[in-house]
Short mmCIF file of C-alpha atoms in Angstrom, two decimals:
data_model
loop_
_atom_site.label_atom_id
_atom_site.label_comp_id
_atom_site.label_asym_id
_atom_site.label_seq_id
_atom_site.Cartn_x
_atom_site.Cartn_y
_atom_site.Cartn_z
CA MET J 1 17.61 -23.70 7.32
CA ARG J 2 20.27 -23.74 10.00
CA ASP J 3 22.92 -26.46 9.66
CA PHE J 4 23.56 -27.96 13.08
CA HIS J 5 26.74 -29.60 11.78
CA HIS J 6 28.12 -26.07 11.49
CA PRO J 7 26.23 -24.33 14.26
CA GLY J 8 25.80 -20.61 14.58
CA ARG J 9 23.97 -18.79 17.32
CA SER J 10 20.44 -20.02 18.08
CA ALA J 11 17.54 -17.68 17.51
CA ALA J 12 15.65 -16.58 20.62
CA PHE J 13 11.94 -17.40 20.85
CA ALA J 14 9.37 -15.94 23.25
CA GLU J 15 5.66 -15.23 23.42
CA ASN J 16 5.10 -12.06 25.45
CA GLY J 17 7.82 -9.57 24.66
CA MET J 18 11.36 -9.33 23.34
CA CYS J 19 14.33 -7.01 22.97
CA ALA J 20 17.29 -7.45 20.62
CA THR J 21 20.26 -5.15 21.01
CA SER J 22 24.05 -5.00 21.13
CA HIS J 23 24.69 -5.46 24.87
CA PRO J 24 23.17 -8.09 27.21
CA ILE J 25 22.73 -5.74 30.18
CA ALA J 26 20.71 -3.32 28.05
CA ALA J 27 18.58 -6.15 26.64
CA GLN J 28 17.90 -7.39 30.18
CA ALA J 29 16.97 -3.89 31.35
CA ALA J 30 14.50 -3.55 28.48
CA VAL J 31 12.87 -6.90 29.25
CA ASP J 32 12.69 -5.99 32.94
CA ILE J 33 10.78 -2.85 31.97
CA LEU J 34 8.33 -4.96 29.95
CA LYS J 35 7.82 -7.31 32.89
CA ALA J 36 7.20 -4.31 35.15
CA GLY J 37 4.26 -3.24 32.98
CA GLY J 38 6.02 -0.96 30.56
CA ASN J 39 5.44 -1.05 26.84
CA ALA J 40 7.87 -1.30 23.92
CA VAL J 41 8.58 2.45 23.94
CA ASP J 42 9.44 2.41 27.65
CA ALA J 43 11.69 -0.60 27.16
CA ALA J 44 13.43 0.80 24.08
CA ILE J 45 14.25 4.08 25.83
CA ALA J 46 15.52 2.25 28.92
CA GLY J 47 17.76 -0.01 26.87
CA ALA J 48 19.00 2.70 24.52
CA VAL J 49 20.03 5.16 27.24
CA LEU J 50 21.81 2.37 29.10
CA LEU J 51 23.74 1.49 25.93
CA GLY J 52 25.32 4.95 26.12
CA LEU J 53 26.99 3.78 29.32
CA CYS J 54 27.75 0.24 28.08
CA GLU J 55 29.12 1.41 24.71
CA PRO J 56 30.19 5.07 24.97
CA ALA J 57 32.30 4.82 21.82
CA MET J 58 29.07 4.12 19.98
CA THR J 59 26.41 6.32 21.51
CA GLY J 60 25.35 8.52 24.39
CA ILE J 61 23.15 11.38 25.54
CA GLY J 62 25.27 13.81 23.52
CA GLY J 63 24.04 12.13 20.33
CA ASP J 64 21.06 11.72 18.01
CA CYS J 65 18.43 9.06 17.39
CA PHE J 66 15.79 8.02 14.89
CA ALA J 67 12.87 5.73 15.68
CA LEU J 68 9.99 3.96 13.98
CA ILE J 69 7.05 3.16 16.26
CA LYS J 70 4.09 0.92 15.52
CA PRO J 71 1.55 1.45 18.30
CA ALA J 72 -0.50 -1.46 19.60
CA GLY J 73 -3.76 -2.10 17.80
CA THR J 74 -2.74 -0.61 14.45
CA GLU J 75 -0.34 -1.41 11.64
CA GLU J 76 0.46 2.25 10.95
CA ILE J 77 4.07 3.23 11.58
CA ILE J 78 5.17 6.57 13.03
CA ALA J 79 8.61 8.08 12.43
CA ILE J 80 10.25 10.30 15.03
CA ASN J 81 13.35 12.29 14.14
CA GLY J 82 15.62 12.90 17.12
CA SER J 83 18.49 14.38 15.14
CA GLY J 84 19.84 17.75 16.18
CA ARG J 85 20.57 20.79 14.08
CA ALA J 86 23.65 22.89 13.48
CA PRO J 87 23.90 25.91 15.79
CA ALA J 88 22.17 28.94 14.28
CA ALA J 89 25.41 30.90 13.89
CA LEU J 90 27.29 28.19 11.96
CA SER J 91 27.78 28.93 8.26
CA ALA J 92 29.48 27.31 5.32
CA GLU J 93 30.96 30.65 4.31
CA GLY J 94 32.52 31.09 7.74
CA LEU J 95 34.11 27.63 7.65
CA ARG J 96 35.41 28.10 4.12
CA ALA J 97 36.85 31.46 5.16
CA LYS J 98 38.81 29.65 7.86
CA GLY J 99 40.36 27.43 5.20
CA HIS J 100 38.14 24.37 5.55
CA SER J 101 37.41 22.44 2.36
CA LYS J 102 35.49 19.74 4.21
CA MET J 103 33.81 19.51 7.58
CA PRO J 104 36.02 18.99 10.65
CA VAL J 105 35.68 15.66 12.44
CA PHE J 106 37.45 15.42 15.81
CA GLY J 107 38.22 18.03 18.42
CA ASP J 108 36.50 20.89 16.60
CA PRO J 109 33.14 22.19 17.88
CA ALA J 110 32.16 23.05 14.29
CA ALA J 111 31.42 19.33 13.92
CA VAL J 112 29.12 19.31 16.98
CA THR J 113 25.43 19.56 16.18
CA ILE J 114 22.97 19.99 19.05
CA PRO J 115 22.22 16.60 20.66
CA GLY J 116 18.69 15.56 19.72
CA ALA J 117 18.21 12.17 21.32
CA ILE J 118 17.15 13.27 24.80
CA ASP J 119 14.35 15.43 23.42
CA ALA J 120 13.15 12.51 21.28
CA PHE J 121 13.19 10.14 24.25
CA CYS J 122 11.19 12.62 26.30
CA GLN J 123 8.69 13.09 23.47
CA MET J 124 8.35 9.34 22.90
CA SER J 125 7.84 8.72 26.61
CA GLN J 126 5.19 11.43 26.87
CA ASP J 127 3.26 10.47 23.74
CA HIS J 128 3.61 6.70 23.63
CA GLY J 129 5.07 5.37 26.90
CA LYS J 130 3.32 4.11 30.02
CA LEU J 131 5.75 4.24 32.94
CA GLY J 132 7.27 7.71 32.70
CA LEU J 133 10.86 8.92 32.54
CA ASP J 134 11.62 8.23 36.18
CA ALA J 135 11.09 4.48 35.69
CA VAL J 136 12.75 4.13 32.30
CA LEU J 137 15.88 6.09 33.22
CA ALA J 138 16.30 4.30 36.57
CA PRO J 139 18.40 1.38 35.19
CA THR J 140 20.99 3.69 33.65
CA ILE J 141 21.13 5.89 36.74
CA ARG J 142 21.76 2.80 38.85
CA TYR J 143 24.48 1.43 36.57
CA ALA J 144 26.12 4.83 36.11
CA GLU J 145 26.59 4.99 39.88
CA ALA J 146 27.51 1.35 40.51
CA GLY J 147 29.36 0.64 37.27
CA VAL J 148 28.81 -1.60 34.26
CA PRO J 149 31.30 -4.37 33.36
CA VAL J 150 33.06 -3.67 30.06
CA ALA J 151 32.09 -6.26 27.43
CA PRO J 152 34.57 -7.66 24.87
CA ARG J 153 33.56 -5.71 21.74
CA ALA J 154 33.04 -2.53 23.76
CA GLY J 155 36.51 -3.04 25.23
CA PHE J 156 37.99 -3.50 21.76
CA ASP J 157 36.47 -0.20 20.62
CA TRP J 158 37.69 1.58 23.77
CA THR J 159 41.23 0.31 23.24
CA HIS J 160 41.44 1.17 19.55
CA HIS J 161 39.71 4.55 19.54
CA HIS J 162 40.29 6.31 22.87
CA ASP J 163 42.90 8.57 21.25
CA ASN J 164 40.03 10.43 19.57
CA MET J 165 39.15 12.06 22.91
CA ASN J 166 40.44 15.36 24.26
CA ALA J 167 41.77 15.76 27.79
CA THR J 168 38.36 16.49 29.32
CA ALA J 169 36.74 13.47 27.69
CA ARG J 170 39.61 11.24 28.78
CA ARG J 171 38.98 12.30 32.37
CA PHE J 172 35.43 10.93 32.21
CA TYR J 173 35.79 7.95 29.84
CA LEU J 174 39.16 6.48 30.77
CA ILE J 175 40.35 4.97 34.03
CA GLY J 176 43.78 6.19 35.07
CA ASP J 177 44.10 7.69 31.57
CA ALA J 178 43.83 4.20 30.06
CA PRO J 179 40.90 2.41 28.46
CA PRO J 180 39.12 0.09 30.89
CA ARG J 181 39.91 -3.60 30.61
CA VAL J 182 37.29 -6.15 29.60
CA GLY J 183 35.36 -7.04 32.74
CA GLN J 184 36.39 -3.87 34.58
CA LEU J 185 33.60 -1.68 35.96
CA PHE J 186 33.05 1.64 34.19
CA ARG J 187 31.22 4.33 36.17
CA HIS J 188 29.90 7.74 35.19
CA PRO J 189 28.19 9.32 38.24
CA GLN J 190 27.95 12.71 36.51
CA GLN J 191 25.75 11.15 33.84
CA ALA J 192 23.57 9.71 36.58
CA GLU J 193 23.04 13.25 37.84
CA VAL J 194 22.08 14.50 34.37
CA LEU J 195 19.56 11.69 33.97
CA ARG J 196 18.09 12.36 37.42
CA ARG J 197 17.41 15.91 36.27
CA VAL J 198 15.78 14.67 33.07
CA ALA J 199 13.70 12.19 35.06
CA THR J 200 12.48 15.05 37.27
CA HIS J 201 12.21 17.96 34.84
CA GLY J 202 11.89 16.27 31.43
CA ARG J 203 13.73 17.81 28.49
CA ALA J 204 14.29 21.03 30.45
CA GLY J 205 16.66 19.10 32.70
CA PHE J 206 18.99 18.72 29.73
CA TYR J 207 18.32 21.60 27.34
CA GLU J 208 17.97 24.33 29.95
CA GLY J 209 19.63 25.26 33.24
CA GLU J 210 22.94 24.01 34.57
CA VAL J 211 23.37 21.07 32.19
CA ALA J 212 22.80 23.21 29.11
CA GLU J 213 25.08 25.90 30.51
CA ASP J 214 27.82 23.31 30.99
CA MET J 215 27.50 22.14 27.38
CA VAL J 216 27.43 25.63 25.88
CA THR J 217 30.29 26.95 28.00
CA SER J 218 32.45 23.93 27.15
CA LEU J 219 31.83 24.24 23.41
CA ARG J 220 32.31 28.01 23.28
CA ALA J 221 35.60 27.73 25.18
CA LEU J 222 36.89 25.72 22.20
CA GLY J 223 35.62 28.22 19.64
CA GLY J 224 32.10 26.90 19.13
CA VAL J 225 29.22 29.20 18.18
CA HIS J 226 26.61 27.24 20.17
CA THR J 227 24.19 29.21 22.35
CA LEU J 228 21.73 28.46 25.12
CA GLU J 229 18.98 29.35 22.63
CA ASP J 230 20.20 26.61 20.27
CA PHE J 231 19.76 24.06 23.03
CA ALA J 232 16.47 25.45 24.33
CA ASN J 233 15.01 25.44 20.81
CA THR J 234 15.95 21.83 20.03
CA ARG J 235 12.88 19.75 19.21
CA SER J 236 12.37 16.31 17.75
CA SER J 237 9.77 15.97 15.00
CA TYR J 238 7.33 13.41 13.70
CA GLY J 239 7.29 12.38 10.06
CA THR J 240 5.83 9.90 7.61
CA PRO J 241 7.97 6.87 6.81
CA VAL J 242 9.03 6.11 3.24
CA SER J 243 8.70 2.64 1.80
CA GLY J 244 9.26 0.41 -1.20
CA ASN J 245 8.02 -3.01 -2.28
CA TYR J 246 10.41 -5.92 -2.79
CA LYS J 247 8.67 -9.03 -4.15
CA GLY J 248 5.64 -8.58 -1.90
CA ILE J 249 7.55 -7.40 1.19
CA GLU J 250 7.32 -3.72 2.09
CA LEU J 251 10.56 -2.15 3.32
CA VAL J 252 9.62 0.74 5.62
CA GLU J 253 12.33 3.30 6.35
CA HIS J 254 12.69 6.57 8.23
CA PRO J 255 12.41 9.60 5.92
CA PRO J 256 15.40 11.93 5.31
CA ASN J 257 17.64 13.35 6.70
CA GLY J 258 18.56 9.69 7.22
CA GLN J 259 19.55 7.50 4.29
CA GLY J 260 16.53 5.17 4.38
CA ALA J 261 15.60 6.16 0.82
CA THR J 262 19.01 4.84 -0.24
CA ALA J 263 18.16 1.39 1.11
CA ILE J 264 14.88 1.43 -0.84
CA LEU J 265 16.64 2.52 -4.04
CA LEU J 266 19.23 -0.21 -3.58
CA ALA J 267 16.57 -2.87 -3.01
CA ASN J 268 14.75 -1.68 -6.14
CA ILE J 269 17.98 -2.01 -8.16
CA LEU J 270 18.54 -5.53 -6.85
CA ALA J 271 14.95 -6.45 -7.77
CA GLU J 272 16.00 -6.10 -11.42
CA PHE J 273 18.29 -9.13 -11.05
CA ASP J 274 17.52 -12.83 -10.50
CA LEU J 275 19.17 -13.12 -7.11
CA PRO J 276 17.59 -16.51 -6.23
CA SER J 277 19.47 -18.05 -9.17
CA MET J 278 22.77 -16.90 -7.67
CA GLU J 279 24.66 -18.62 -4.88
CA PRO J 280 23.75 -16.72 -1.69
CA PHE J 281 27.40 -16.25 -0.73
CA GLY J 282 28.93 -16.64 -4.15
CA THR J 283 30.68 -14.28 -6.51
CA MET J 284 27.83 -12.99 -8.66
CA ARG J 285 25.53 -11.92 -5.83
CA ALA J 286 28.42 -10.12 -4.13
CA HIS J 287 29.36 -8.39 -7.41
CA ILE J 288 25.84 -7.27 -8.29
CA GLU J 289 25.23 -6.00 -4.76
CA ALA J 290 28.52 -4.07 -4.79
CA GLU J 291 27.75 -2.40 -8.12
CA ALA J 292 24.19 -1.57 -7.06
CA THR J 293 25.57 -0.10 -3.82
CA LYS J 294 27.90 2.23 -5.71
CA LEU J 295 25.04 3.58 -7.80
CA ALA J 296 22.58 3.94 -4.92
CA TYR J 297 25.15 5.64 -2.71
CA ASP J 298 26.08 8.03 -5.49
CA ALA J 299 22.43 9.11 -5.55
CA ARG J 300 22.51 9.46 -1.77
CA GLU J 301 25.51 11.77 -1.89
CA ARG J 302 23.83 13.95 -4.50
CA PHE J 303 20.38 14.20 -3.02
CA VAL J 304 19.92 13.22 0.66
CA ALA J 305 19.76 16.14 3.08
CA ASP J 306 17.57 17.83 5.65
CA MET J 307 13.99 17.16 4.55
CA ASP J 308 13.39 20.92 4.29
CA HIS J 309 16.16 21.15 1.67
CA MET J 310 15.73 17.86 -0.22
CA THR J 311 14.02 17.97 -3.60
CA ARG J 312 14.70 14.55 -5.15
CA LEU J 313 13.12 12.11 -2.69
CA ALA J 314 10.43 10.95 -5.15
CA HIS J 315 13.14 10.39 -7.76
CA MET J 316 15.09 8.11 -5.40
CA LEU J 317 11.98 6.10 -4.48
CA ASP J 318 10.75 5.67 -8.08
CA PRO J 319 11.28 2.10 -9.36
CA ALA J 320 11.92 3.61 -12.80
CA THR J 321 15.06 5.26 -11.39
CA ALA J 322 16.25 1.88 -10.10
CA LYS J 323 15.58 0.26 -13.47
CA LYS J 324 17.75 2.82 -15.26
CA LEU J 325 20.55 2.40 -12.74
CA ALA J 326 20.37 -1.40 -12.91
CA ALA J 327 20.94 -1.19 -16.65
CA LEU J 328 24.34 0.38 -15.96
CA ILE J 329 25.60 -2.72 -14.13
CA ASP J 330 27.86 -5.06 -16.08
CA PRO J 331 27.90 -8.63 -14.69
CA THR J 332 31.37 -9.16 -16.17
CA ARG J 333 33.31 -6.26 -14.73
CA CYS J 334 33.52 -3.73 -11.90
CA ILE J 335 32.69 -0.11 -12.67
CA ASP J 336 34.73 2.73 -11.21
CA ASN J 337 33.42 4.21 -7.98
CA PRO J 338 31.00 7.07 -8.68
CA ARG J 339 31.98 10.36 -7.11
CA THR J 340 31.15 10.85 -3.45
CA LEU J 341 30.72 14.07 -1.59
CA SER J 342 30.52 12.79 1.97
CA ALA J 343 33.60 13.75 3.95
CA GLU J 344 33.49 10.93 6.45
CA ALA J 345 32.25 7.37 6.83
CA HIS J 346 30.14 6.93 9.92
CA LYS J 347 30.94 3.86 11.98
CA GLU J 348 29.69 4.01 15.54
CA THR J 349 26.07 3.33 16.39
CA ILE J 350 23.77 1.20 18.52
CA TYR J 351 20.49 -0.32 17.42
CA ILE J 352 17.70 -1.65 19.62
CA THR J 353 14.35 -3.19 18.76
CA VAL J 354 11.54 -4.14 21.14
CA VAL J 355 8.19 -5.86 20.63
CA ASP J 356 5.78 -6.09 23.57
CA SER J 357 2.87 -8.37 24.43
CA ASN J 358 0.37 -6.05 22.74
CA ARG J 359 2.59 -6.03 19.65
CA MET J 360 3.66 -2.43 19.93
CA VAL J 361 6.90 -2.36 17.94
CA VAL J 362 9.89 -0.02 18.23
CA SER J 363 12.86 0.15 15.88
CA LEU J 364 15.41 2.66 17.21
CA ILE J 365 18.93 3.71 16.27
CA TYR J 366 21.08 6.03 18.39
CA SER J 367 24.58 7.32 17.77
CA VAL J 368 27.38 9.82 18.46
CA PHE J 369 28.64 9.42 14.85
CA LYS J 370 32.38 8.60 14.94
CA ASP J 371 34.20 6.65 17.67
CA PHE J 372 33.58 8.64 20.88
CA GLY J 373 31.88 11.28 18.72
CA SER J 374 33.74 14.55 18.41
CA GLY J 375 36.06 13.53 21.24
CA ILE J 376 34.86 16.63 23.13
CA ALA J 377 33.13 16.29 26.50
CA SER J 378 31.51 18.97 28.64
CA ASP J 379 33.58 20.08 31.60
CA LYS J 380 31.23 19.46 34.52
CA PHE J 381 28.91 16.61 33.52
CA GLY J 382 31.13 14.81 31.02
CA ILE J 383 28.57 14.77 28.22
CA LEU J 384 30.39 13.43 25.16
CA PHE J 385 29.30 15.38 22.08
CA GLN J 386 28.54 13.79 18.73
CA ASN J 387 30.30 15.06 15.61
CA ARG J 388 27.30 14.62 13.37
CA GLY J 389 28.12 17.90 11.64
CA ALA J 390 30.81 15.94 9.75
CA GLY J 391 27.88 14.61 7.73
CA PHE J 392 27.43 18.02 6.08
CA THR J 393 29.29 19.05 2.94
CA LEU J 394 31.01 22.37 2.25
CA GLU J 395 30.18 22.18 -1.45
CA ALA J 396 28.41 25.46 -2.24
CA GLY J 397 24.80 25.04 -3.31
CA HIS J 398 24.56 21.37 -2.37
CA PRO J 399 21.30 20.51 -0.55
CA ASN J 400 23.41 19.08 2.29
CA GLU J 401 25.66 22.17 2.53
CA VAL J 402 26.21 23.10 6.18
CA GLY J 403 24.05 25.92 7.48
CA GLY J 404 22.68 27.25 10.74
CA GLY J 405 19.61 25.35 11.92
CA LYS J 406 19.98 22.56 9.32
CA ARG J 407 20.05 18.86 10.03
CA PRO J 408 22.94 17.01 8.32
CA MET J 409 22.61 13.88 6.24
CA HIS J 410 22.64 10.87 8.56
CA THR J 411 23.67 7.31 7.78
CA ILE J 412 21.75 5.80 10.73
CA ILE J 413 18.42 4.23 9.79
CA PRO J 414 15.89 2.05 11.65
CA ALA J 415 13.61 -0.16 9.56
CA MET J 416 10.60 -2.46 9.62
CA LEU J 417 9.25 -5.02 7.15
CA LYS J 418 5.56 -5.43 6.39
CA GLN J 419 3.70 -8.19 4.57
CA ASN J 420 0.05 -8.02 3.61
CA GLY J 421 -0.19 -4.75 5.53
CA ARG J 422 1.16 -6.15 8.82
CA VAL J 423 4.51 -5.51 10.44
CA ILE J 424 6.48 -8.77 10.41
CA MET J 425 9.98 -7.67 11.41
CA PRO J 426 11.62 -4.61 12.92
CA PHE J 427 15.36 -4.60 12.23
CA GLY J 428 18.43 -2.45 11.99
CA VAL J 429 22.03 -2.70 10.87
CA MET J 430 24.85 -0.78 12.52
CA GLY J 431 28.00 -0.05 10.59
CA GLY J 432 28.08 3.43 9.13
CA GLN J 433 28.11 3.58 5.37
CA TYR J 434 27.16 -0.10 5.30
CA GLN J 435 23.72 0.45 6.79
CA ALA J 436 21.70 0.89 3.59
CA THR J 437 23.50 -2.06 1.98
CA GLY J 438 22.97 -4.01 5.19
CA HIS J 439 19.23 -3.38 5.02
CA ALA J 440 19.13 -4.63 1.43
CA ARG J 441 21.25 -7.65 2.38
CA MET J 442 18.94 -8.54 5.29
CA LEU J 443 15.89 -8.16 3.05
CA THR J 444 17.29 -10.30 0.24
CA ASN J 445 18.62 -12.88 2.69
CA MET J 446 15.06 -13.34 3.90
CA VAL J 447 13.07 -13.01 0.68
CA ASP J 448 15.40 -14.60 -1.86
CA TYR J 449 17.18 -17.17 0.32
CA GLY J 450 14.66 -17.98 3.05
CA LEU J 451 16.89 -17.18 6.02
CA GLY J 452 15.46 -16.49 9.48
CA PRO J 453 16.49 -13.54 11.68
CA GLN J 454 19.53 -15.16 13.28
CA GLU J 455 20.66 -16.89 10.09
CA MET J 456 20.48 -13.71 8.04
CA ILE J 457 22.52 -11.90 10.70
CA ASP J 458 25.14 -14.65 11.09
CA ALA J 459 25.68 -14.90 7.32
CA PRO J 460 28.91 -13.44 5.85
CA ARG J 461 28.89 -9.90 4.44
CA CYS J 462 30.78 -7.88 1.90
CA PHE J 463 30.78 -4.17 1.20
CA SER J 464 32.36 -1.94 -1.41
CA GLU J 465 33.25 1.61 -0.38
CA PHE J 466 35.90 4.13 -1.41
CA GLY J 467 37.33 1.72 -3.99
CA ASP J 468 37.84 -1.11 -1.47
CA MET J 469 35.66 -4.21 -1.41
CA LYS J 470 35.68 -5.61 2.11
CA VAL J 471 34.88 -9.34 2.07
CA GLU J 472 34.39 -11.07 5.41
CA LYS J 473 36.25 -14.27 6.29
CA GLY J 474 33.07 -16.30 5.80
CA TYR J 475 33.52 -16.09 2.02
CA SER J 476 35.69 -18.64 0.20
CA ASP J 477 39.08 -17.89 -1.33
CA LYS J 478 37.57 -18.81 -4.69
CA VAL J 479 35.00 -16.01 -4.36
CA ARG J 480 37.73 -13.54 -3.40
CA GLN J 481 39.75 -14.50 -6.45
CA GLU J 482 36.78 -14.24 -8.80
CA LEU J 483 35.82 -10.84 -7.40
CA SER J 484 39.38 -9.66 -7.99
CA GLU J 485 39.18 -10.90 -11.57
CA LEU J 486 36.02 -8.79 -12.04
CA GLY J 487 38.05 -5.72 -11.07
CA HIS J 488 37.24 -5.37 -7.38
CA LYS J 489 40.04 -4.42 -5.00
CA VAL J 490 39.36 -7.10 -2.38
CA SER J 491 40.41 -6.90 1.27
CA THR J 492 39.53 -8.88 4.40
CA PRO J 493 38.45 -6.64 7.30
CA ASP J 494 40.00 -7.19 10.73
CA VAL J 495 36.57 -7.02 12.38
CA GLY J 496 33.15 -7.95 11.08
CA ILE J 497 31.18 -5.57 8.90
CA GLY J 498 28.52 -3.83 10.95
CA GLY J 499 26.15 -5.44 13.40
CA ALA J 500 22.45 -6.22 13.22
CA GLN J 501 19.41 -6.98 15.36
CA ALA J 502 15.96 -8.23 14.32
CA ILE J 503 12.73 -9.61 15.75
CA ALA J 504 10.38 -11.61 13.53
CA ILE J 505 6.71 -11.45 14.54
CA HIS J 506 5.03 -14.78 13.80
CA HIS J 507 1.40 -13.67 13.75
CA ASP J 508 0.17 -17.19 12.97
CA LEU J 509 2.03 -18.75 15.90
CA GLY J 510 1.67 -15.92 18.38
CA THR J 511 5.41 -15.92 19.03
CA LEU J 512 8.47 -13.74 18.50
CA GLU J 513 11.82 -14.81 17.03
CA GLY J 514 14.87 -12.65 17.75
CA GLY J 515 18.30 -12.50 16.22
CA SER J 516 21.39 -10.67 17.50
CA ASP J 517 24.71 -10.15 15.77
CA PRO J 518 27.73 -12.14 17.04
CA ARG J 519 29.90 -9.31 15.67
CA LYS J 520 28.73 -7.33 18.74
CA ASP J 521 28.29 -8.13 22.43
CA GLY J 522 24.53 -8.32 22.24
CA ILE J 523 21.67 -10.71 22.66
CA ALA J 524 18.01 -11.22 21.80
CA LEU J 525 16.08 -11.82 24.98
CA GLY J 526 12.38 -12.41 25.62
CA TYR J 527 9.91 -13.85 28.08
#
């Protein structure tokens, strides 16, 4: 339980509806939509699109999204994949012929996959929303015209990563060619115009006509192979979630091309160890989690790809696979990092979750991949393009090898927890490569250590990637020393690892309990 002698952030409690996300203005907009008669889907779309204005380094309408939706009156969960595909004319052979050994990241249209989020939002609104696009896009249109004050973490990201943008992007996302100061108003009236067209014409307002022409012309001027047909043909898709059982709690994840199966594999590996006997923020738990992460992520790099090209999903979800991997972990020493194929670590994402009064639940994650995406913006409307294509590999024959019309492997994953067949907590963890480990950490914080949503989010984190074990300042010097003695190369990150949001549904009490990460600007807010 929370120690009020060493207080953290209080959890938020409400009865009717709640939103937890990484920016207060977006959380407020989502709750306003609920109060106006909208449902959780309406509120999640409203908040998510607004976050693209509040946190443009993290997300925007030039990006992708994934969502899990639990409609009211049922406990069945629907997955919607709003990730875009590579342009039809893009090929691994062509990139290798140009001398590329790995996918480009910044400033190269080869890294730009077709933005999929807007189509997904339109589909979600049509199939599951109540108020319509005009109402749910209105808050962002208003703020894009009037301006949104830059929050502290958003300002930090602007300051440290604005050099990723090309000259066109700088014109739209900087003020006087400098990042906006904390508290300064950031406006994007061109984005307001794009969203007005989507509100009026639906997906056609984005994927066809003048907006699509602006995006295609801008990308082709830089050497891109994108076509109007690529944009017109973009469609989100529904799928069946994947899940695994951890000590009576079901972890429900989005199916590939996201890495949700990795989180399930990691949780299954951790289930082979007696975590409750370990100090929650001591050496042994951190060591076991780090070693399990290396093994689970190695499987991810080998197998996770576009669902149409993935053949080893059942293998990753099989508890027998986890048992074999767990047997490779030595409690007394650190193993060398398994090989990885992924060219880039993904870092920039937003997550939003909403539960409404009828207990419709939405868990949604939305991203432009790296900081300010590809750094390329369209000339007329200033749409900042994601560089999600950096998630492909150029290794010949790999299931995630880049190819026209394929979806790349994504790190972004929304999740929900179920108990006794009922959804008890939607949650998500931002932070690139960390996300699957973050899901397992949230799950074990709850199940093995009895932490509530805010406590599990506030708790210190560690993460081992690329031979470096990042250990947050919340860990003791003794733990750092002991991890070093086990062979880990320990470092202390300058900023916190990732960011998380969660809403616990207390079915017995009829209330909601929200947690929001202090590593971000956000808040959990209900009524």
